C-alpha positions as MATLAB code, in Angstrom:
seq = 'HGYTHIPFERLDEREVRLELQKVRDWSDRLNLNVQTIVFPRNKINHEELLAEYGIKSYRGRPNNVNVGFLPSAINAFLEEVSILKRAEEASGGEVVPGGVFINWQYRMKKVIPCWVSMAKYRHMIGDAVRKNRVAHFWGHPHNFITAPGSRVLFTQLCGSIARARDEQGLEVLTQIDYCRRLG';
ca = [
      -3.161   -6.602   -7.527;
      -3.397   -7.871  -11.057;
      -5.908  -10.462  -12.169;
      -4.671  -13.609  -10.427;
      -2.452  -12.052   -7.725;
       0.591  -13.972   -8.948;
       3.728  -11.913   -8.215;
       5.007  -10.464  -11.481;
       8.550  -11.597  -10.669;
       7.344  -15.170  -11.266;
       5.914  -14.327  -14.694;
       7.609  -13.865  -18.038;
       6.642  -11.018  -20.356;
       3.982  -13.041  -22.188;
       2.341  -14.040  -18.895;
       2.411  -10.454  -17.591;
       0.795   -9.267  -20.818;
      -1.940  -11.877  -20.363;
      -2.414  -10.788  -16.742;
      -2.688   -7.105  -17.700;
      -5.030   -7.886  -20.587;
      -7.310   -9.811  -18.217;
      -7.406   -6.764  -15.920;
      -8.202   -4.530  -18.911;
     -10.959   -6.906  -20.152;
     -12.473   -7.083  -16.670;
     -12.402   -3.302  -16.194;
     -13.900   -2.708  -19.653;
     -16.665   -5.237  -18.984;
     -17.564   -3.416  -15.749;
     -17.097    0.025  -17.342;
     -14.299    0.901  -14.927;
     -11.356    3.059  -15.790;
      -8.549    1.216  -14.021;
      -5.412    3.361  -14.160;
      -3.393    2.193  -11.162;
      -1.965   -1.087   -9.955;
      -0.487   -2.495   -6.809;
       1.917   -5.248   -7.728;
       1.059   -8.559   -6.032;
       3.191   -9.047   -2.916;
       4.845   -5.678   -3.738;
       7.118   -7.472   -6.224;
       7.577   -4.788   -8.870;
       8.494   -6.175  -12.265;
       7.657   -5.482  -15.925;
       6.508   -1.957  -15.069;
       7.522   -0.886  -18.591;
       4.455   -2.751  -19.922;
       1.866   -0.933  -17.817;
       1.176    2.028  -20.112;
       0.229   -0.305  -22.974;
      -2.729   -1.436  -20.860;
      -3.811    2.003  -19.655;
      -2.066    1.758  -16.273;
      -0.670    5.185  -15.382;
       0.706    4.590  -11.911;
       1.674    1.977   -9.382;
       2.500    1.773   -5.702;
       6.210    1.521   -5.013;
       7.817   -0.844   -2.562;
       7.143   -0.104    1.086;
      10.176    1.266    2.889;
      10.011   -1.225    5.746;
      12.458   -2.157    8.463;
      14.722   -4.831    7.072;
      17.506   -6.120    9.263;
      19.014   -8.581    6.810;
      19.919  -11.359    9.211;
      16.520  -11.434   10.967;
      13.562  -13.555    9.846;
      10.835  -11.672    7.943;
       8.362  -12.129   10.818;
      10.715  -10.320   13.214;
      11.284   -7.531   10.679;
       7.497   -7.180   10.273;
       7.130   -6.920   14.038;
       9.891   -4.303   14.279;
       8.275   -2.351   11.441;
       4.983   -2.226   13.308;
       6.509   -0.932   16.539;
       8.638    1.741   14.824;
       6.617    4.588   16.336;
       8.937    7.289   14.995;
       8.486    6.257   11.374;
       8.569    9.187    9.000;
       6.321    9.973    6.076;
       7.929    9.541    2.659;
       9.133   12.099    0.159;
       6.809   12.655   -2.778;
       8.071   10.525   -5.628;
       6.523   12.365   -8.536;
       5.551   10.718  -11.774;
       3.890    7.357  -11.850;
       5.242    5.806   -8.635;
       3.220    6.259   -5.445;
       5.334    5.972   -2.266;
       5.035    2.479   -0.795;
       3.576    3.525    2.542;
       2.773    1.171    5.389;
       0.526   -1.810    5.807;
      -2.077   -1.185    8.508;
      -1.310   -3.641   11.295;
      -3.122   -6.893   10.644;
      -3.516   -7.895   14.266;
      -3.013  -11.545   13.539;
      -0.525  -14.108   14.779;
       2.530  -12.444   16.326;
       1.376   -8.895   15.540;
      -1.873   -9.232   17.485;
       0.056   -8.605   20.698;
       0.835   -5.053   19.555;
      -1.650   -2.693   21.214;
      -3.607   -0.331   18.961;
      -2.072    2.635   20.756;
       1.415    1.601   19.570;
       0.287    1.342   15.951;
      -1.617    4.621   16.252;
       1.464    6.351   17.688;
       3.338    5.308   14.548;
       0.539    6.419   12.233;
       0.036    9.768   13.999;
       3.781   10.411   13.785;
       3.700    9.736   10.055;
       0.666   11.993    9.562;
       2.303   14.799   11.538;
       5.514   14.409    9.567;
       3.533   14.535    6.305;
       1.820   17.762    7.371;
       4.979   19.454    8.710;
       7.289   18.508    5.845;
       4.853   18.200    2.928;
       5.486   14.480    2.630;
       3.324   11.440    1.947;
       1.765    9.225    4.625;
       0.335    6.316    2.648;
      -1.663    3.669    4.516;
      -3.074    0.496    3.041;
      -4.516   -2.878    3.952;
      -6.688   -5.689    2.673;
     -10.423   -6.038    3.386;
      -9.988   -9.582    4.696;
      -7.619   -8.252    7.388;
     -10.519   -6.349    8.950;
     -12.698   -9.474    8.874;
     -10.150  -11.947   10.249;
      -8.767   -9.622   12.925;
     -11.422   -7.396   14.526;
      -8.702   -5.368   16.269;
      -7.495   -4.283   12.832;
     -10.956   -2.898   12.070;
     -10.817   -0.854   15.294;
      -7.333    0.344   14.358;
      -8.494    1.303   10.855;
     -11.405    3.301   12.301;
      -9.040    5.172   14.630;
      -6.627    5.822   11.764;
      -9.422    7.235    9.596;
     -10.360    9.557   12.464;
      -6.772   10.797   12.792;
      -6.537   11.379    9.051;
      -9.856   13.284    9.044;
      -8.714   15.495   11.938;
      -5.427   16.275   10.208;
      -7.344   17.065    7.027;
      -9.806   19.347    8.817;
      -7.442   21.004   11.294;
      -4.036   20.973    9.587;
      -4.794   20.931    5.877;
      -3.664   17.371    5.171;
      -4.636   16.525    1.623;
      -6.195   13.077    1.149;
      -5.650   11.581   -2.301;
      -6.221    8.330   -4.132;
      -3.289    6.812   -6.015;
      -4.433    8.224   -9.359;
      -5.107   11.670   -7.858;
      -1.604   11.636   -6.371;
      -0.053   10.857   -9.737;
      -2.147   13.454  -11.567;
      -1.036   16.044   -9.042;
       2.667   15.243   -9.289;
       2.919   13.804  -12.782;
];
């Protein structure tokens, strides 16, 4: 998410370079080999600068429900209850499909039962297996702390992924592994 988590659309080129250099300095100091990035708030911008700082791939924008005239909170709710959501086509190259945010059962979305979210996730996993697509799931650690139901949901999701891996040959990859495979 960068160094300061400021969306790159708010930064000019000089500021993005500073942000990426801070990430590089931090990763060098900790002897990490950071090669991927998730743009803060999914606001992709200045992606042409990434390679200069050793970044080989990034997560694309999530393909979420977006009914233009509805408030973002309603769109987020509709996205979470879209139980027939499909997995995404492999993008190839340096862009990892945007995937879905694991339901942070907080505020309005806490009324959504785990079984509804799991129906969506299982549909995506099945679609990925059947059609050789990508089911990309992601979240933030604090979501599992602030909403215990999200931790339960994450545990169930991991179980479904493991079963699909073991029984149906689903391949589980990190972002960099995905890009190495398709790049």
